[in-house]
Amino acid sequence: MSTWQVVRVPDPGRWGKLPAEGVLGVRDLPEAVTRIGLEPGDPVFVRPDGMVDADLLNFVLSDAFRSMERESKRNYSTDMRLLLEFLSSREVEWRRATQQDLNDFRHWRCEAPENPDNISGTKWDREAAAFTKLFRWGDVRPVPVDVSRREDRAADSVSSRVSWLTPRTWGLWSDVGLRGHTRAGLPAPGWDSRTEMRNTSFVQLLLSSAMRRQEGGALLTFELPTQRLRRGRYCHGRIAGAVTRSKSGRVFYATVDAVGQVEVYIQSERAWAIQRAQAAGRYERLPVMRLITRVTHGRNPTVEWVDRNGVAGARELSRLDWIDRQSLFLEGAEGPEPAYLWLTEQGLPMAPERWNGVFRTANLRCEETLLTEEERKITRDFRLAEVLGKSPYATPHSARHSAALYLLIVLNQLMESRYGLTKAERRDFALLFGDPWWLVKTILGHTDVETTKRHYLAPVAHLQLESILAMADEDESEQAEDLDGVFARLARETAGIQDIDALLKVAS
């Protein structure tokens, strides 16, 4: 090797076939890695000479790094590898890096015209945070880069990338990207629909509940909400604190239709995947299996289980993270089956980050179906606005953003139109129950309403939604716009909201 490499510790059972003579003189590599203290997903930095860097290994094992989420560890280690590679090209050891070294690296990453992959200010701030953590842990003085210093942060950094699709645009994206429909709305010949129900169910659940990818992607089957609210249109359940970003559990709400679609997936695609896995003996070969014997009720439900050796264990449901949940099984009619809700085609629990690939494939399918060959030749970053508007683009977090926007508009409409409240009455209502911003903040799980306004919905705040949603007081016979009309106008007047108005007319 001539470059720095990052190798990540595999999950249990994912090591593959190791040579009988061992690896690098280590007979039982998984056991040795566990003895060192490394956890699944932890990065191991390998120097250009092929040796593991012991100093950086200590950093990975330190409290400063260990306390981070698995995805953050992945992102930070990827960023650090690029810096190590840059410093290595200068024959500079990272502990001897200077502020000039970091300034030069920043220029290369963000501005250098000879670099074809310049990054944004937002991406630089994330990288600077990773480097700051490393240099502070290593007690490098003076600190070459410090994200707390204004001059080391990017002036053009955006705190949150907001991506919204209107409801009907989500419908188009799902039909084309997940259901394989053509531009005319018909199923494409030869469409492979093996995971169609799973994928569409997941998207609808996120659009209905405003959950994050990991929150919705780590649900257990018995966490799917069944208790309906009084009017019967919504169900409510609870998100375990261990799978949330804030590590604090909260109630979530989902429409009966979205929950019903997930139940259809459970009874069809999911059941077939489990049957195939049982027939192939996949569950018997898993290194860890915890068979649930009981789930207690009450304020803090506890999951009790026994493992393959008959050893009993238990943990509060709210403390089970997504990795713990993948080893939980329930006794089914034909033997043990995963308690994890979302499964791969092989019948195995699907890691939350794999949903990124599902969305990426759907985006590409939309481009292939809705754009011409000439339009597809230009990468998305350089396409004109009218070309971007022809093909919807979504990520798992887009569903959360879109759900938040939809909630805000509906709550404003209820406040303004249905109840016909005066400004004074709206103020009193807000004091008693909280205004729409506060309600959306609660559903999203934010600790501060300003976070909701700043990161999610600030771009439409200037539109004064109460005025565009209010029914015309001058003429009571004039009907208020329906939600599709409101979203269409909002998309025309605001940047960042995807609504494919013209394309829908052509398709129809």
Coordinates of C-alpha atoms in Angstrom, one line a residue:
M1 CA 0.0 0.0 0.0
S2 CA 1.1 3.6 -0.6
T3 CA -1.8 5.4 1.1
W4 CA -3.6 5.5 4.4
Q5 CA -6.4 3.1 4.8
V6 CA -9.4 2.8 7.2
V7 CA -10.6 -0.8 8.0
R8 CA -13.8 -1.1 10.1
V9 CA -14.5 -3.8 12.6
P10 CA -17.2 -6.1 11.1
D11 CA -20.4 -6.9 13.0
P12 CA -20.6 -10.4 14.6
G13 CA -21.0 -13.0 12.0
R14 CA -19.9 -10.7 9.2
W15 CA -16.1 -11.5 9.3
G16 CA -16.3 -13.9 6.3
K17 CA -14.0 -16.9 6.0
L18 CA -10.7 -16.2 7.8
P19 CA -7.6 -18.3 6.9
A20 CA -6.9 -21.2 9.3
E21 CA -3.4 -19.9 9.9
G22 CA -4.7 -16.6 11.1
V23 CA -4.2 -13.0 9.9
L24 CA -0.9 -11.2 10.5
G25 CA 0.1 -13.8 13.0
V26 CA -3.2 -13.6 15.0
R27 CA -4.9 -16.9 15.1
D28 CA -8.4 -15.7 16.2
L29 CA -8.7 -12.2 14.9
P30 CA -12.3 -11.5 16.1
E31 CA -11.4 -12.6 19.6
A32 CA -8.3 -10.4 19.6
V33 CA -10.2 -7.4 18.3
T34 CA -12.7 -7.8 21.1
R35 CA -10.0 -8.2 23.7
I36 CA -8.4 -4.9 22.6
G37 CA -11.7 -3.2 23.2
L38 CA -12.8 -2.4 19.7
E39 CA -16.5 -2.5 18.8
P40 CA -18.3 -3.3 15.6
G41 CA -18.1 -0.3 13.2
D42 CA -14.9 1.1 14.9
P43 CA -12.3 2.3 12.5
V44 CA -8.7 1.0 12.4
F45 CA -6.2 3.3 10.7
V46 CA -3.5 1.5 8.6
R47 CA -0.4 3.4 7.7
P48 CA 1.0 3.4 4.1
D49 CA 3.6 0.8 5.3
G50 CA 0.8 -1.6 6.1
M51 CA 1.0 -1.4 9.9
V52 CA -1.8 -0.4 12.2
D53 CA -1.2 3.0 13.7
A54 CA -1.1 2.4 17.5
D55 CA -1.5 6.1 18.4
L56 CA -4.7 6.4 16.4
L57 CA -5.9 3.1 17.7
N58 CA -5.7 4.6 21.2
F59 CA -7.6 7.6 19.9
V60 CA -10.4 5.3 18.7
L61 CA -10.5 3.6 22.1
S62 CA -10.6 6.9 24.0
D63 CA -13.7 8.3 25.6
A64 CA -13.5 11.2 23.2
F65 CA -14.2 8.9 20.2
R66 CA -16.1 6.0 21.8
S67 CA -19.0 8.2 23.0
M68 CA -19.9 9.1 19.4
E69 CA -22.6 7.4 17.3
R70 CA -21.5 4.7 14.9
E71 CA -22.3 6.8 11.8
S72 CA -20.4 9.8 13.2
K73 CA -17.4 7.5 13.8
R74 CA -17.6 6.4 10.2
N75 CA -17.8 10.0 8.9
Y76 CA -15.1 11.4 11.2
S77 CA -12.7 8.5 10.4
T78 CA -13.2 9.0 6.6
D79 CA -12.5 12.8 7.0
M80 CA -9.4 12.1 9.1
R81 CA -8.0 9.6 6.5
L82 CA -8.0 12.4 3.9
L83 CA -6.0 14.7 6.2
L84 CA -3.6 11.9 7.1
E85 CA -3.0 11.3 3.4
F86 CA -2.4 15.0 2.8
L87 CA 0.1 15.3 5.7
S88 CA 1.8 12.1 4.6
S89 CA 2.4 13.6 1.2
R90 CA 4.3 16.4 3.0
E91 CA 6.1 13.8 5.2
V92 CA 4.4 15.5 8.2
E93 CA 3.3 13.3 11.2
W94 CA -0.1 14.4 12.4
R95 CA 1.1 15.4 15.8
R96 CA 3.5 17.8 14.2
A97 CA 0.9 19.4 11.9
T98 CA 0.9 23.2 11.9
Q99 CA -1.8 25.8 11.3
Q100 CA -0.2 26.5 7.9
D101 CA -0.6 22.8 7.0
L102 CA -4.3 22.9 7.9
N103 CA -4.8 26.2 6.0
D104 CA -3.3 24.6 2.9
F105 CA -5.4 21.5 3.3
R106 CA -8.5 23.7 3.7
H107 CA -7.6 25.6 0.6
W108 CA -7.2 22.4 -1.4
R109 CA -10.5 20.9 -0.1
C110 CA -12.6 24.0 -0.6
E111 CA -11.1 26.4 -3.1
A112 CA -8.2 25.0 -5.2
P113 CA -9.2 25.2 -8.9
E114 CA -7.0 22.1 -9.6
N115 CA -9.2 20.0 -7.2
P116 CA -12.2 18.7 -9.2
D117 CA -14.0 17.8 -5.9
N118 CA -14.2 21.0 -3.9
I119 CA -16.4 20.7 -0.9
S120 CA -19.0 23.0 0.6
G121 CA -18.6 25.1 3.8
T122 CA -20.9 22.8 5.6
K123 CA -18.8 19.8 4.7
W124 CA -15.6 21.6 5.8
D125 CA -17.1 22.4 9.2
R126 CA -17.8 18.7 9.8
E127 CA -14.2 17.9 8.8
A128 CA -12.9 20.6 11.0
A129 CA -14.9 19.2 13.9
A130 CA -13.2 15.8 13.4
F131 CA -9.7 17.3 13.2
T132 CA -10.4 19.4 16.3
K133 CA -11.4 16.3 18.3
L134 CA -8.2 14.5 17.2
F135 CA -5.8 17.3 17.9
R136 CA -7.4 18.1 21.3
W137 CA -7.2 14.5 22.3
G138 CA -3.5 14.4 21.2
D139 CA -2.8 17.6 23.1
V140 CA -1.3 19.2 20.1
R141 CA -0.2 22.8 20.9
P142 CA -1.0 25.1 19.3
V143 CA -4.1 23.5 17.9
P144 CA -3.8 23.6 14.1
V145 CA -7.5 23.9 13.6
D146 CA -10.2 24.6 16.1
V147 CA -13.9 24.5 15.1
S148 CA -14.7 26.8 18.0
R149 CA -12.6 29.6 16.3
R150 CA -14.6 31.7 13.9
E151 CA -11.7 31.9 11.4
D152 CA -11.6 28.1 11.3
R153 CA -15.2 27.8 10.3
A154 CA -16.6 28.4 6.8
A155 CA -18.6 31.6 6.3
D156 CA -20.9 29.9 3.7
S157 CA -21.8 26.9 6.0
V158 CA -25.4 26.0 6.1
S159 CA -26.5 24.4 9.4
S160 CA -29.0 22.1 7.8
R161 CA -29.8 21.0 4.3
V162 CA -33.6 21.3 3.9
S163 CA -35.2 19.2 1.2
W164 CA -38.9 19.2 0.7
L165 CA -41.2 17.4 -1.7
T166 CA -44.9 18.2 -1.8
P167 CA -47.3 15.3 -1.2
R168 CA -48.1 14.7 -4.9
T169 CA -44.4 14.9 -5.8
W170 CA -43.8 12.1 -3.2
G171 CA -46.5 10.2 -4.9
L172 CA -44.7 10.6 -8.3
W173 CA -41.3 9.7 -6.8
S174 CA -42.8 6.6 -5.2
D175 CA -44.6 5.4 -8.3
V176 CA -41.7 5.8 -10.6
G177 CA -38.8 5.2 -8.2
L178 CA -40.2 2.5 -6.0
R179 CA -43.0 0.9 -8.0
G180 CA -41.3 1.0 -11.4
H181 CA -44.0 3.0 -13.2
T182 CA -43.4 4.6 -16.6
R183 CA -43.9 8.2 -17.4
A184 CA -47.4 7.4 -18.4
G185 CA -48.1 5.9 -15.0
L186 CA -48.1 2.2 -16.0
P187 CA -45.9 -0.6 -14.6
A188 CA -42.7 -0.9 -16.6
P189 CA -42.3 -4.3 -18.4
G190 CA -40.0 -6.6 -16.5
W191 CA -40.2 -4.6 -13.3
D192 CA -38.7 -6.4 -10.3
S193 CA -41.1 -5.8 -7.4
R194 CA -39.6 -8.1 -4.8
T195 CA -39.1 -5.3 -2.2
E196 CA -41.7 -2.9 -3.5
M197 CA -44.0 -3.3 -0.5
R198 CA -41.2 -2.9 2.0
N199 CA -39.8 0.2 0.4
T200 CA -43.1 2.0 -0.1
S201 CA -44.3 1.1 3.4
F202 CA -41.1 2.5 4.9
V203 CA -41.4 5.8 3.0
Q204 CA -45.1 6.2 3.9
L205 CA -44.4 5.6 7.5
L206 CA -41.7 8.2 7.6
L207 CA -43.8 10.7 5.7
S208 CA -46.7 10.1 8.1
S209 CA -44.6 10.2 11.4
A210 CA -41.7 12.5 10.7
M211 CA -39.3 10.0 12.2
R212 CA -35.6 10.0 11.3
R213 CA -34.2 7.2 9.2
Q214 CA -32.7 5.3 12.2
E215 CA -35.8 5.9 14.3
G216 CA -38.1 4.4 11.8
G217 CA -35.6 1.9 10.5
A218 CA -34.9 0.3 13.9
L219 CA -38.5 -0.5 14.9
L220 CA -39.5 -3.9 16.3
T221 CA -42.6 -5.5 15.1
F222 CA -44.4 -5.1 18.4
E223 CA -43.5 -1.4 18.4
L224 CA -45.7 -0.7 15.4
P225 CA -48.5 1.4 16.8
T226 CA -52.0 -0.1 17.2
Q227 CA -53.7 2.3 19.6
R228 CA -55.8 4.7 17.7
L229 CA -56.6 8.3 18.7
R230 CA -60.2 9.2 19.5
R231 CA -61.1 10.1 15.9
G232 CA -59.5 6.9 14.5
R233 CA -57.4 8.4 11.8
Y234 CA -54.0 8.3 13.6
C235 CA -52.3 5.8 15.8
H236 CA -49.6 6.6 18.3
G237 CA -46.5 4.6 19.4
R238 CA -43.3 5.3 21.2
I239 CA -39.7 5.7 19.8
A240 CA -37.1 4.2 22.1
G241 CA -34.5 6.7 23.4
A242 CA -31.6 4.5 22.3
V243 CA -32.3 5.0 18.6
T244 CA -33.0 8.7 18.7
R245 CA -30.3 11.4 18.3
S246 CA -31.1 13.0 21.7
K247 CA -31.2 9.6 23.4
S248 CA -34.6 10.6 24.7
G249 CA -37.7 8.6 23.9
R250 CA -40.8 10.3 22.6
V251 CA -44.3 9.6 21.3
F252 CA -44.8 9.4 17.5
Y253 CA -48.0 9.6 15.4
A254 CA -48.7 7.8 12.2
T255 CA -51.8 7.6 10.0
V256 CA -53.9 4.4 10.1
D257 CA -53.3 4.1 6.3
A258 CA -49.5 4.2 6.7
V259 CA -49.6 1.6 9.6
G260 CA -52.0 -0.6 7.5
Q261 CA -49.5 -0.6 4.6
V262 CA -46.7 -1.7 7.0
E263 CA -49.0 -4.5 8.2
V264 CA -49.6 -5.7 4.6
Y265 CA -45.8 -5.8 4.2
I266 CA -45.5 -7.9 7.4
Q267 CA -48.0 -10.4 6.1
S268 CA -46.7 -10.6 2.6
E269 CA -43.1 -9.7 1.6
R270 CA -41.7 -10.0 5.1
A271 CA -43.4 -13.4 5.8
W272 CA -42.0 -14.8 2.5
A273 CA -38.5 -13.6 3.3
I274 CA -38.7 -15.3 6.7
Q275 CA -39.9 -18.5 5.2
R276 CA -37.0 -18.6 2.7
A277 CA -34.5 -17.8 5.5
Q278 CA -35.8 -20.5 7.7
A279 CA -35.7 -23.0 4.9
A280 CA -32.1 -22.0 4.1
G281 CA -31.1 -22.3 7.8
R282 CA -29.9 -18.7 7.9
Y283 CA -31.1 -18.0 11.4
E284 CA -29.4 -21.1 12.7
R285 CA -26.0 -19.8 11.5
L286 CA -26.3 -16.4 13.2
P287 CA -23.6 -16.0 15.8
V288 CA -26.0 -14.2 18.2
M289 CA -29.7 -15.0 18.7
R290 CA -31.7 -13.8 21.6
L291 CA -35.2 -15.4 21.8
I292 CA -37.7 -13.1 23.4
T293 CA -39.6 -14.8 26.2
R294 CA -41.5 -11.8 27.5
V295 CA -42.0 -8.1 27.1
T296 CA -43.2 -6.4 30.3
H297 CA -45.7 -3.6 30.3
G298 CA -45.8 -0.4 32.3
R299 CA -43.9 2.8 32.2
N300 CA -40.5 1.2 31.4
P301 CA -41.2 -1.9 29.3
T302 CA -38.4 -4.5 29.5
V303 CA -37.5 -7.2 27.0
E304 CA -36.6 -10.5 28.5
W305 CA -34.8 -13.2 26.4
V306 CA -32.7 -16.4 26.5
D307 CA -29.7 -16.9 24.2
R308 CA -28.6 -20.1 22.4
N309 CA -26.9 -21.3 25.5
G310 CA -30.0 -20.9 27.6
V311 CA -28.6 -17.9 29.4
A312 CA -31.3 -15.4 30.4
G313 CA -31.0 -11.7 29.8
A314 CA -33.1 -8.5 30.0
R315 CA -32.9 -4.9 29.1
E316 CA -35.3 -1.9 29.0
L317 CA -36.8 -1.5 25.6
S318 CA -35.8 2.1 25.5
R319 CA -32.1 1.2 26.0
L320 CA -31.9 -1.2 23.0
D321 CA -30.1 0.4 20.1
W322 CA -30.5 -0.7 16.5
I323 CA -27.6 -3.2 16.7
D324 CA -29.0 -4.8 19.9
R325 CA -32.4 -5.1 18.2
Q326 CA -31.0 -7.1 15.2
S327 CA -30.3 -10.1 17.5
L328 CA -33.8 -10.2 18.9
F329 CA -36.1 -13.0 17.7
L330 CA -39.7 -14.2 18.4
E331 CA -40.9 -17.7 18.3
G332 CA -43.0 -18.1 15.1
A333 CA -45.1 -20.9 13.8
E334 CA -42.2 -22.4 11.8
G335 CA -39.4 -21.5 14.3
P336 CA -37.6 -18.3 15.4
E337 CA -38.1 -15.2 13.3
P338 CA -36.7 -11.7 13.7
A339 CA -38.4 -9.2 15.9
Y340 CA -36.8 -6.5 13.7
L341 CA -39.4 -5.0 11.5
W342 CA -37.5 -4.3 8.3
L343 CA -35.8 -7.2 6.6
T344 CA -33.6 -7.8 3.6
E345 CA -34.6 -10.2 0.8
Q346 CA -32.6 -12.8 2.7
G347 CA -34.8 -12.4 5.7
L348 CA -32.1 -10.7 7.8
P349 CA -32.5 -7.4 9.7
M350 CA -31.8 -4.4 7.5
A351 CA -29.3 -1.9 8.9
P352 CA -30.8 1.7 8.8
E353 CA -28.0 3.1 6.6
R354 CA -29.0 0.6 3.9
W355 CA -32.1 2.8 3.2
N356 CA -29.8 5.3 1.6
G357 CA -29.1 2.8 -1.2
V358 CA -32.9 2.3 -1.7
F359 CA -33.4 6.0 -2.0
R360 CA -30.4 6.4 -4.3
T361 CA -31.7 3.7 -6.6
A362 CA -35.1 5.3 -6.7
N363 CA -33.6 8.7 -7.6
L364 CA -31.7 7.1 -10.5
R365 CA -34.8 5.4 -11.7
C366 CA -36.7 8.7 -11.7
E367 CA -33.9 10.3 -13.8
E368 CA -33.9 7.4 -16.3
T369 CA -37.7 7.6 -16.7
L370 CA -38.4 11.3 -16.5
L371 CA -35.3 12.9 -18.1
T372 CA -34.1 12.7 -21.7
E373 CA -30.7 11.1 -22.5
E374 CA -29.2 14.5 -23.1
E375 CA -30.5 15.8 -19.8
R376 CA -29.0 12.8 -17.9
K377 CA -25.5 13.5 -19.4
I378 CA -25.2 16.5 -17.1
T379 CA -24.6 15.6 -13.4
R380 CA -27.3 16.8 -11.0
D381 CA -25.1 19.5 -9.4
F382 CA -24.8 21.3 -12.8
R383 CA -28.3 20.9 -14.1
L384 CA -30.5 23.9 -14.8
A385 CA -33.5 24.5 -12.6
E386 CA -36.0 23.4 -15.2
V387 CA -34.2 20.1 -15.6
L388 CA -34.0 19.6 -11.9
G389 CA -37.7 20.2 -11.6
K390 CA -38.5 17.4 -14.0
S391 CA -37.2 14.6 -11.8
P392 CA -37.8 14.5 -8.0
Y393 CA -34.9 13.8 -5.7
A394 CA -35.4 12.4 -2.2
T395 CA -33.4 11.2 0.8
P396 CA -34.7 9.5 4.0
H397 CA -34.4 12.9 5.7
S398 CA -36.4 14.5 3.0
A399 CA -39.4 12.6 4.3
R400 CA -38.9 14.1 7.7
H401 CA -38.5 17.6 6.3
S402 CA -41.6 17.1 4.2
A403 CA -43.7 15.8 7.1
A404 CA -42.7 18.8 9.2
L405 CA -43.7 21.2 6.4
Y406 CA -47.0 19.4 5.9
L407 CA -47.8 19.4 9.6
L408 CA -47.1 23.1 9.9
I409 CA -49.4 24.0 7.0
V410 CA -52.2 21.8 8.2
L411 CA -51.9 23.2 11.8
N412 CA -51.9 26.8 10.4
Q413 CA -54.9 26.0 8.2
L414 CA -56.8 24.5 11.2
M415 CA -56.0 27.5 13.3
E416 CA -57.0 30.0 10.7
S417 CA -59.7 28.5 8.6
R418 CA -61.5 25.9 10.6
Y419 CA -61.7 27.7 13.9
G420 CA -61.8 31.2 12.4
L421 CA -59.8 32.6 15.3
T422 CA -59.0 36.3 15.6
K423 CA -55.4 37.4 16.3
A424 CA -56.2 37.8 20.0
E425 CA -57.8 34.4 20.1
R426 CA -54.9 32.8 18.3
R427 CA -52.6 34.3 20.9
D428 CA -54.6 32.9 23.7
F429 CA -54.7 29.5 22.0
A430 CA -51.0 29.5 21.6
L431 CA -50.5 30.4 25.3
L432 CA -52.7 27.4 26.3
F433 CA -51.7 24.8 23.8
G434 CA -48.6 26.1 21.9
D435 CA -48.6 27.5 18.4
P436 CA -48.0 25.3 15.3
W437 CA -44.2 25.8 15.5
W438 CA -44.2 24.4 19.1
L439 CA -46.4 21.4 18.1
V440 CA -44.2 20.5 15.1
K441 CA -41.1 20.9 17.4
T442 CA -42.7 18.4 19.8
I443 CA -43.5 15.9 17.1
L444 CA -40.0 16.2 15.6
G445 CA -38.4 15.7 19.0
H446 CA -36.4 18.9 19.1
T447 CA -35.5 20.4 22.5
D448 CA -35.9 24.0 21.3
V449 CA -38.5 25.5 19.0
E450 CA -35.9 27.8 17.5
T451 CA -34.2 24.7 16.2
T452 CA -37.3 23.8 14.3
K453 CA -37.6 27.3 12.8
R454 CA -34.0 27.6 12.0
H455 CA -33.1 24.2 10.6
Y456 CA -36.4 23.0 9.0
L457 CA -39.0 25.6 8.3
A458 CA -37.2 29.0 8.3
P459 CA -37.2 29.4 4.4
V460 CA -41.0 29.6 4.4
A461 CA -41.4 31.8 7.5
H462 CA -41.2 34.9 5.5
L463 CA -44.3 33.9 3.5
Q464 CA -46.5 34.4 6.6
L465 CA -48.3 31.2 6.2
E466 CA -51.3 32.4 8.1
S467 CA -52.1 34.9 5.4
I468 CA -51.8 32.6 2.4
L469 CA -53.8 29.8 4.2
A470 CA -56.6 31.9 5.6
M471 CA -60.0 31.8 3.9
A472 CA -61.0 35.1 2.3
D473 CA -62.9 37.1 4.9
E474 CA -64.2 39.5 2.2
D475 CA -66.2 36.8 0.4
E476 CA -67.4 33.8 2.4
S477 CA -68.5 32.1 -0.8
E478 CA -64.9 32.0 -2.1
Q479 CA -63.4 28.6 -1.3
A480 CA -60.0 28.2 0.3
E481 CA -57.3 26.5 -1.7
D482 CA -56.9 22.8 -1.1
L483 CA -53.5 21.6 0.2
D484 CA -52.3 20.7 -3.3
G485 CA -52.9 24.2 -4.4
V486 CA -51.2 25.7 -1.3
F487 CA -48.1 23.5 -1.9
A488 CA -48.0 24.4 -5.6
R489 CA -48.0 28.1 -4.8
L490 CA -45.6 27.7 -2.0
A491 CA -43.2 25.8 -4.4
R492 CA -43.5 28.6 -7.0
E493 CA -42.7 31.3 -4.4
T494 CA -40.0 29.5 -2.4
A495 CA -36.7 27.9 -3.3
G496 CA -36.1 24.4 -2.2
I497 CA -39.6 22.9 -2.4
Q498 CA -40.0 20.3 -5.1
D499 CA -43.4 20.2 -6.9
I500 CA -43.6 18.8 -10.3
D501 CA -46.6 20.7 -11.6
A502 CA -45.9 20.8 -15.3
L503 CA -44.7 17.2 -15.5
L504 CA -47.9 15.9 -13.7
K505 CA -50.0 17.7 -16.3
V506 CA -48.1 16.1 -19.2
A507 CA -48.3 12.6 -17.5
S508 CA -52.0 12.9 -17.0

